[in-house]
GROMACS .gro file of N, CA and C in nm:
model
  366
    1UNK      N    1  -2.433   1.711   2.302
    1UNK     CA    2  -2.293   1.690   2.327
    1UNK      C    3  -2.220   1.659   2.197
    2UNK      N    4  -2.127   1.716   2.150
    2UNK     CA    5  -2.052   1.720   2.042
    2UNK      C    6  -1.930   1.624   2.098
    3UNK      N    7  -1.854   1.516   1.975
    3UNK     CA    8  -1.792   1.471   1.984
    3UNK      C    9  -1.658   1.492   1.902
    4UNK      N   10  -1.527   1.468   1.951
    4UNK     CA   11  -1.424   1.527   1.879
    4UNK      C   12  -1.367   1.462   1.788
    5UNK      N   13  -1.377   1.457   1.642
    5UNK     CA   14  -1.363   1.381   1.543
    5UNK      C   15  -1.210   1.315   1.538
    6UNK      N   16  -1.149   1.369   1.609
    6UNK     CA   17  -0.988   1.356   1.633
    6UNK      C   18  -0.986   1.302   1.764
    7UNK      N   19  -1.095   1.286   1.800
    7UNK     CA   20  -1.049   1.180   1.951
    7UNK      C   21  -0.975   1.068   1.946
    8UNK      N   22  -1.010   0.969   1.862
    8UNK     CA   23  -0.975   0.846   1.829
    8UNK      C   24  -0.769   0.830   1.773
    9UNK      N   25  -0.744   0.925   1.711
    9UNK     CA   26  -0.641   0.978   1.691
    9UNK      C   27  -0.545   1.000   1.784
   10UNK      N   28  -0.602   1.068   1.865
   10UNK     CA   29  -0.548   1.131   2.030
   10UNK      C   30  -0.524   1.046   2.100
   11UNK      N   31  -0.599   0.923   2.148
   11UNK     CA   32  -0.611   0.844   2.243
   11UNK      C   33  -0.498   0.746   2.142
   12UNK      N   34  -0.487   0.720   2.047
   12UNK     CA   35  -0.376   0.611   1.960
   12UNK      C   36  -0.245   0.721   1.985
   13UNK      N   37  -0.231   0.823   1.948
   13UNK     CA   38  -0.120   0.937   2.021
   13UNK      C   39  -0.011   0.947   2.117
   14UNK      N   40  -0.127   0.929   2.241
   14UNK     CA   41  -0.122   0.878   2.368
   14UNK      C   42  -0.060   0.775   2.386
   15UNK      N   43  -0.105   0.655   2.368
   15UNK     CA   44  -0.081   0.541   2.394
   15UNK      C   45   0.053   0.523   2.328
   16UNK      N   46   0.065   0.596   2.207
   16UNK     CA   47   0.220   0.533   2.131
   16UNK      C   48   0.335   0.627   2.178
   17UNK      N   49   0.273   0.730   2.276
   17UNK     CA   50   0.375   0.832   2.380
   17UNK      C   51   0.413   0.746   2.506
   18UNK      N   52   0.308   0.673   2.553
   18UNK     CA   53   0.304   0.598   2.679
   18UNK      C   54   0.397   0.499   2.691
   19UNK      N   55   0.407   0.438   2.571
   19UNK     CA   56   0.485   0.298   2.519
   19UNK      C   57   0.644   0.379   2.491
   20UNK      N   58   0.613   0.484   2.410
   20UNK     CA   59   0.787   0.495   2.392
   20UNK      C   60   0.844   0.545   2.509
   21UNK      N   61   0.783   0.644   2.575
   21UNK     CA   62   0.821   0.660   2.743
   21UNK      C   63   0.838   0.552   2.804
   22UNK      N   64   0.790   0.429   2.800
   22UNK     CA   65   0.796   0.318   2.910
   22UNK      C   66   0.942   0.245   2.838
   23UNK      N   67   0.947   0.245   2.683
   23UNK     CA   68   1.079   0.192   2.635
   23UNK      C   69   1.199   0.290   2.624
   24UNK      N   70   1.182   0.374   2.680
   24UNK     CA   71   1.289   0.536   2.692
   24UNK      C   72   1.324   0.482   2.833
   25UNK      N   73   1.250   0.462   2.897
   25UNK     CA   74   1.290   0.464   3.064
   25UNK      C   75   1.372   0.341   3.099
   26UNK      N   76   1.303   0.193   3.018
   26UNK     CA   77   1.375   0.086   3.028
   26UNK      C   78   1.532   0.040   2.968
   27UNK      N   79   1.554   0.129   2.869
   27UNK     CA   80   1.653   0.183   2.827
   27UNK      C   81   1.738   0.265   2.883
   28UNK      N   82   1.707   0.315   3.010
   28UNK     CA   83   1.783   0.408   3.079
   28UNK      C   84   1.795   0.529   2.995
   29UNK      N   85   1.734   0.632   2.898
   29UNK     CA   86   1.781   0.676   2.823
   29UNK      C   87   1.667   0.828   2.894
   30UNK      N   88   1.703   0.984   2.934
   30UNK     CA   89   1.621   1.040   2.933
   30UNK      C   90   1.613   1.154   2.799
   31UNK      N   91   1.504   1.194   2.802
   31UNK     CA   92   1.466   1.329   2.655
   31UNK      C   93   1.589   1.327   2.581
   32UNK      N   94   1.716   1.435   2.633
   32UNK     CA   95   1.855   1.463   2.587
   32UNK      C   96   1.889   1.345   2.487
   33UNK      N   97   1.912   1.210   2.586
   33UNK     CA   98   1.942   1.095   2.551
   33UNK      C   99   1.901   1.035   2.413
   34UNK      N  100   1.771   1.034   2.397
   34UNK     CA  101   1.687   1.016   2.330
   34UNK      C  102   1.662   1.113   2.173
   35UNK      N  103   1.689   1.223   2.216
   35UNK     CA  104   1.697   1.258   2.122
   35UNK      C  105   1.825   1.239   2.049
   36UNK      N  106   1.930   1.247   2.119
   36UNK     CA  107   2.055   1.263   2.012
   36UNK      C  108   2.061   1.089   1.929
   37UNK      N  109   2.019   1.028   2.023
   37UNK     CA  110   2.009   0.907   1.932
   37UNK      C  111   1.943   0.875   1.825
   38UNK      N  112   1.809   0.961   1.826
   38UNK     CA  113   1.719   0.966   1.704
   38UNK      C  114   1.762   1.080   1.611
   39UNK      N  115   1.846   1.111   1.684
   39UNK     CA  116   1.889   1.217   1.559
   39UNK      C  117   1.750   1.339   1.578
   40UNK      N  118   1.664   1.388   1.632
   40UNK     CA  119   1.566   1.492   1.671
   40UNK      C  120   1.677   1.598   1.746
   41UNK      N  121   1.567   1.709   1.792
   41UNK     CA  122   1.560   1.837   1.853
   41UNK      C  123   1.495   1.762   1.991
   42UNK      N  124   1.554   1.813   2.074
   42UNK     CA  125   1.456   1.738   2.216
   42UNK      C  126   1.320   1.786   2.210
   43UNK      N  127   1.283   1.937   2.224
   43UNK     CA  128   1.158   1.945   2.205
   43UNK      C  129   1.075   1.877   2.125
   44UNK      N  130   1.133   1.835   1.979
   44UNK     CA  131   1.034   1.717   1.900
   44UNK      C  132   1.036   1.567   2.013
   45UNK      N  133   1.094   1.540   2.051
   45UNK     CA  134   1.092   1.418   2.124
   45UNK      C  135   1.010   1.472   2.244
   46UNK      N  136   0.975   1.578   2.288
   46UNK     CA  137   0.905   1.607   2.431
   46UNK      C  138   0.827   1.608   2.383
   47UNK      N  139   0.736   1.666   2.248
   47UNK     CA  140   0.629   1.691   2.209
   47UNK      C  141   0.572   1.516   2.128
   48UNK      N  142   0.640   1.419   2.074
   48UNK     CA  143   0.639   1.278   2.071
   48UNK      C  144   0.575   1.270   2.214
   49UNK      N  145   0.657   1.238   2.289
   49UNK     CA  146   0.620   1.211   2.421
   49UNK      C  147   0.526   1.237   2.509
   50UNK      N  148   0.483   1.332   2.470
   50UNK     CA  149   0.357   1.417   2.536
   50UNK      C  150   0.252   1.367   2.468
   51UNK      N  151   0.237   1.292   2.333
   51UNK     CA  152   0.114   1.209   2.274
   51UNK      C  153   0.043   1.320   2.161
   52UNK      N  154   0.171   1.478   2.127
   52UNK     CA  155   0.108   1.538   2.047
   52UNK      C  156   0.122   1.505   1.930
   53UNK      N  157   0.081   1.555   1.759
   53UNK     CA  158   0.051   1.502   1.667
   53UNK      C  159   0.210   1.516   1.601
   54UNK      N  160   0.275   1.437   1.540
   54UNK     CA  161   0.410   1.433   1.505
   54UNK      C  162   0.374   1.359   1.410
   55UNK      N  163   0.522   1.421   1.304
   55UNK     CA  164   0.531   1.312   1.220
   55UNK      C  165   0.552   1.163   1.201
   56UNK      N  166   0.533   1.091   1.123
   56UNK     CA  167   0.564   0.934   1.111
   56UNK      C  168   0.694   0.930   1.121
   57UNK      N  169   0.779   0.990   1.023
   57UNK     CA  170   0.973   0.976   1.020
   57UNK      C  171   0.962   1.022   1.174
   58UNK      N  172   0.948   1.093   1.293
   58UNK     CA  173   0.944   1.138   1.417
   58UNK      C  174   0.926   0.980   1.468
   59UNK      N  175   0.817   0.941   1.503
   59UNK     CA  176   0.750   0.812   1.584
   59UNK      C  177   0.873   0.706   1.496
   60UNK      N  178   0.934   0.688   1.366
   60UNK     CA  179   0.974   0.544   1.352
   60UNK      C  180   1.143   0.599   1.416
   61UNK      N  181   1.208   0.677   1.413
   61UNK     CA  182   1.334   0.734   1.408
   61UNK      C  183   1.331   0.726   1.616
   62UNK      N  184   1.244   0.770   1.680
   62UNK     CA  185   1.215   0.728   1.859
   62UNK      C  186   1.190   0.566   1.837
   63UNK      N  187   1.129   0.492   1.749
   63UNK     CA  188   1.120   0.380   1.802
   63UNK      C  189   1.247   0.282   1.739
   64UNK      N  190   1.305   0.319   1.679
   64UNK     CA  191   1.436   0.290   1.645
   64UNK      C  192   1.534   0.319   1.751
   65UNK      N  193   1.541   0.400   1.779
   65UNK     CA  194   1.615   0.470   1.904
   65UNK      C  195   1.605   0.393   2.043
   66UNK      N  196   1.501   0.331   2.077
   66UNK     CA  197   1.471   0.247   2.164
   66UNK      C  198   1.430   0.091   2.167
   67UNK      N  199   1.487   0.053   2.023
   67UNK     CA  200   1.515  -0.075   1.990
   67UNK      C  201   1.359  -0.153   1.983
   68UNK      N  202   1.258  -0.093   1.892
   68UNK     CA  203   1.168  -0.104   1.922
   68UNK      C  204   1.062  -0.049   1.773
   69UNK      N  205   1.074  -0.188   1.692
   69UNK     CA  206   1.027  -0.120   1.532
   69UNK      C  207   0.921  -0.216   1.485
   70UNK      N  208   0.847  -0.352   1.580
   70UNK     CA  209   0.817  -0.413   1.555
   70UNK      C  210   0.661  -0.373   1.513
   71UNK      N  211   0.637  -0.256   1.542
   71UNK     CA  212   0.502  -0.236   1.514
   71UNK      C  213   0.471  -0.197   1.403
   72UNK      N  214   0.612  -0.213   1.321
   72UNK     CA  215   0.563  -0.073   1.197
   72UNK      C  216   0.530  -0.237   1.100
   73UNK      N  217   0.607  -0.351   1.092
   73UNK     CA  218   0.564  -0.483   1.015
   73UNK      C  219   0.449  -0.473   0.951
   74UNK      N  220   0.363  -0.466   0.996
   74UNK     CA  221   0.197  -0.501   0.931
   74UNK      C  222   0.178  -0.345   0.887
   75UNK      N  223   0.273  -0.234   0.855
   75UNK     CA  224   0.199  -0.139   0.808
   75UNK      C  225   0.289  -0.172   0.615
   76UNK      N  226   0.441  -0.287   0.672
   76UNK     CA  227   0.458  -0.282   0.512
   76UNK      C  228   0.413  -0.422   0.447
   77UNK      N  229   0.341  -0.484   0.497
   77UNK     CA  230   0.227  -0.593   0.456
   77UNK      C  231   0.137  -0.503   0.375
   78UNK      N  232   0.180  -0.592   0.228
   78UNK     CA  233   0.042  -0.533   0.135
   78UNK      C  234  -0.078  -0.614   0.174
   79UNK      N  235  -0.183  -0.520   0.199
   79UNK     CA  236  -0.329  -0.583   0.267
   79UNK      C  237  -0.374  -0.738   0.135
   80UNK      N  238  -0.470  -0.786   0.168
   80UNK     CA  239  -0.543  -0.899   0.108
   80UNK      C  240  -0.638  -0.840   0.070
   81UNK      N  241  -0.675  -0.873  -0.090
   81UNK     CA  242  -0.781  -0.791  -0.141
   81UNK      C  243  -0.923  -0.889  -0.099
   82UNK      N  244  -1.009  -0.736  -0.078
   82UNK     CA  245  -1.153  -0.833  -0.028
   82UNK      C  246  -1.235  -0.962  -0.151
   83UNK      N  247  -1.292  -1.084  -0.093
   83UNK     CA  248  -1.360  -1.147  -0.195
   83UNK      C  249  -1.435  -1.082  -0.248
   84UNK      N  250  -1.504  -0.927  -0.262
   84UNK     CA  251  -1.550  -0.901  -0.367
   84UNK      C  252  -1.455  -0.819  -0.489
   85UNK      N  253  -1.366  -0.793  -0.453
   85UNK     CA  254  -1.207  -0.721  -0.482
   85UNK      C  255  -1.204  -0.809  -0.584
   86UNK      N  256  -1.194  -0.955  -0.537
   86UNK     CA  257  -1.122  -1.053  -0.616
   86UNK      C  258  -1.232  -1.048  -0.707
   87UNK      N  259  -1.382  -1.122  -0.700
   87UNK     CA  260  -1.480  -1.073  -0.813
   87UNK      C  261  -1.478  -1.015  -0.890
   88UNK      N  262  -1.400  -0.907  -0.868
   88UNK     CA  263  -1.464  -0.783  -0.988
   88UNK      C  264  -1.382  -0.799  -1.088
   89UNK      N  265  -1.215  -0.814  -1.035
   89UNK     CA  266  -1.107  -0.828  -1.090
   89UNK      C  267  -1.115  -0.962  -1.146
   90UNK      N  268  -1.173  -1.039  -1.153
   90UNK     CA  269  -1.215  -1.183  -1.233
   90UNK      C  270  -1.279  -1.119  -1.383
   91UNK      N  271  -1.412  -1.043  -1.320
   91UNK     CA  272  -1.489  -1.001  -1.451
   91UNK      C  273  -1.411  -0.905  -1.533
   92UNK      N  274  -1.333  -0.831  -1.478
   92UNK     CA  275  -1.272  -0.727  -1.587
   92UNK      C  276  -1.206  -0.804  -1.667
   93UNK      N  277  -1.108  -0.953  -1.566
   93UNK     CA  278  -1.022  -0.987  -1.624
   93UNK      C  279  -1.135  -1.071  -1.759
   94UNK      N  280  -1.209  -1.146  -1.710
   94UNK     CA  281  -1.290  -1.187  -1.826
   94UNK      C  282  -1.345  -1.107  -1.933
   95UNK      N  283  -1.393  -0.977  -1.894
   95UNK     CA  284  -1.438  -0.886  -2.038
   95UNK      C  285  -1.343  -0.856  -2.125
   96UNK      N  286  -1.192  -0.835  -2.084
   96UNK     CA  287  -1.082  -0.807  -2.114
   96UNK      C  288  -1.052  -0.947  -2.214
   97UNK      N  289  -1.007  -1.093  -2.184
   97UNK     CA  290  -1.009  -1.160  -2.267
   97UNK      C  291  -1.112  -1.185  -2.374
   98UNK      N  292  -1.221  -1.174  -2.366
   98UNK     CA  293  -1.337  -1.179  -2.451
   98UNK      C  294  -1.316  -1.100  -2.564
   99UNK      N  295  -1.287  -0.970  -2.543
   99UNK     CA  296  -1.270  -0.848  -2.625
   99UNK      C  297  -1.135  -0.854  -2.717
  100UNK      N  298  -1.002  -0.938  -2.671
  100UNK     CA  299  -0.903  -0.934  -2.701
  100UNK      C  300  -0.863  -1.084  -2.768
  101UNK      N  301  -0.972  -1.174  -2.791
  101UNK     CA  302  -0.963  -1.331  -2.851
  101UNK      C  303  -0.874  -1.287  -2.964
  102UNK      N  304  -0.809  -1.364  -2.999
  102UNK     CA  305  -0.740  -1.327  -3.147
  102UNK      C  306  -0.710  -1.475  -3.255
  103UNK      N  307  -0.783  -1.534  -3.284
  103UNK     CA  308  -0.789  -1.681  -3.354
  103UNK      C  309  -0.633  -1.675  -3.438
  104UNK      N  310  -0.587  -1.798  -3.393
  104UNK     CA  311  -0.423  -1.836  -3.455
  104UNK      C  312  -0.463  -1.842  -3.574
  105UNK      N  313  -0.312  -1.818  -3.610
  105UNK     CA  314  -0.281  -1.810  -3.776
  105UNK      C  315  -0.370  -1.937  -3.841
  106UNK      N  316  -0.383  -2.028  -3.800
  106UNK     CA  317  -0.412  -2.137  -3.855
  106UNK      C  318  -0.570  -2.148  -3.937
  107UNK      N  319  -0.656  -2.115  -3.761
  107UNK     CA  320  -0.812  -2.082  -3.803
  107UNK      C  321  -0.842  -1.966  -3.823
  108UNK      N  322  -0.759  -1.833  -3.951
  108UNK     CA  323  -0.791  -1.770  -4.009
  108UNK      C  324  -0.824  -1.807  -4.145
  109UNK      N  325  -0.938  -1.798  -4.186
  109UNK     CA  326  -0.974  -1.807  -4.301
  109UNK      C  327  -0.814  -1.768  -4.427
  110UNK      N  328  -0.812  -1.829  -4.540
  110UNK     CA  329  -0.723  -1.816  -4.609
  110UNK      C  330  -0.798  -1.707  -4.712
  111UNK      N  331  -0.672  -1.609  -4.733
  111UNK     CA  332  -0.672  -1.474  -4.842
  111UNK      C  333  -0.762  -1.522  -4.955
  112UNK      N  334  -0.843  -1.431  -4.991
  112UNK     CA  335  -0.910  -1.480  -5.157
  112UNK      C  336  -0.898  -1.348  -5.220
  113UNK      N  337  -0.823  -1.410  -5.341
  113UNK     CA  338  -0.802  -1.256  -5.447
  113UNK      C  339  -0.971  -1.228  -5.475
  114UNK      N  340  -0.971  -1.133  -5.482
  114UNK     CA  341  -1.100  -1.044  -5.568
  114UNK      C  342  -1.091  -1.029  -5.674
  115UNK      N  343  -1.213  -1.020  -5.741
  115UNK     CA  344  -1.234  -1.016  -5.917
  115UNK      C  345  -1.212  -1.159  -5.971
  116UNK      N  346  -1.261  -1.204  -6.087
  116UNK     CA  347  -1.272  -1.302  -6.192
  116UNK      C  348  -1.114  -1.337  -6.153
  117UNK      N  349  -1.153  -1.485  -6.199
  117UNK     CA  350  -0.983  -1.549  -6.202
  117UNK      C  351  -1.015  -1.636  -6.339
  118UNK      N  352  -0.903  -1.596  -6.428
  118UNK     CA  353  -0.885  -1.670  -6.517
  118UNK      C  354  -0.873  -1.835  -6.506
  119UNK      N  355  -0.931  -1.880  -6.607
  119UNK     CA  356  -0.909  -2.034  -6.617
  119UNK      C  357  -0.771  -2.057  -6.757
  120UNK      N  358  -0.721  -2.149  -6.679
  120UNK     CA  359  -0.605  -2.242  -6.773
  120UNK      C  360  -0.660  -2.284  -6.877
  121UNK      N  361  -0.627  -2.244  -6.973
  121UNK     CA  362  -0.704  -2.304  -7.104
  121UNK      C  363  -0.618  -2.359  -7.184
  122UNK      N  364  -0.603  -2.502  -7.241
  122UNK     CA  365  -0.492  -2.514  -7.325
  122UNK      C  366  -0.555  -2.571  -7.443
   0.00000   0.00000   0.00000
């Protein structure tokens, strides 16, 4: 039995057709309705609705339309980097200072001319 690599896809599809249909209806608003408010072609909103594959500007522009954007929040949350994320980015940051030490003016050794230096002779 072969499984459909796009199932998982389909069934999230679905469900976000199911939901904007249930907030289309509570809205009193049908297809026509719906579309002119999102600014779409009705057929893009029938084919939304039907749980087929549409664009993102499609799904946020219907859920705008039906007063209804709360889901998109956690997609503009920048994620938390994993504790080994943070690790690594410690050590770079450490090889990086190691490599880049630069001793202040102070504890640099002072200039020495080269060659013989005359002595003051009087």
């Amino acid at each position: 039995m072969q499984t459909n690599p796009n199932a998982p896809m389909e069934s999230l599809l679905e469900a976000v057709a199911e939901n904007l249909k249930l907030r289309a209806r509570q809205s009193g608003l049908d297809q026509q309705e719906l579309a002119a408010l999102a600014g779409l072609n009705r057929n893009t909103v029938s084919a939304a609705l039907a749980g087929k594959d549409v664009r993102l500007s499609t799904l946020i522009r219907l859920s705008r339309a039906v007063g209804f954007t709360d889901w998109l929040l956690p997609l503009l949350e920048r994620p938390q980097p994993s504790p080994l994320q943070l690790l690594d980015a410690n050590r770079q940051d450490g090889r990086r200072s190691r490599r880049q030490k630069v001793r202040p003016e102070a504890e640099r050794p002072a200039h020495r001319k080269q060659g013989r230096q005359q002595e003051n002779s009087k």
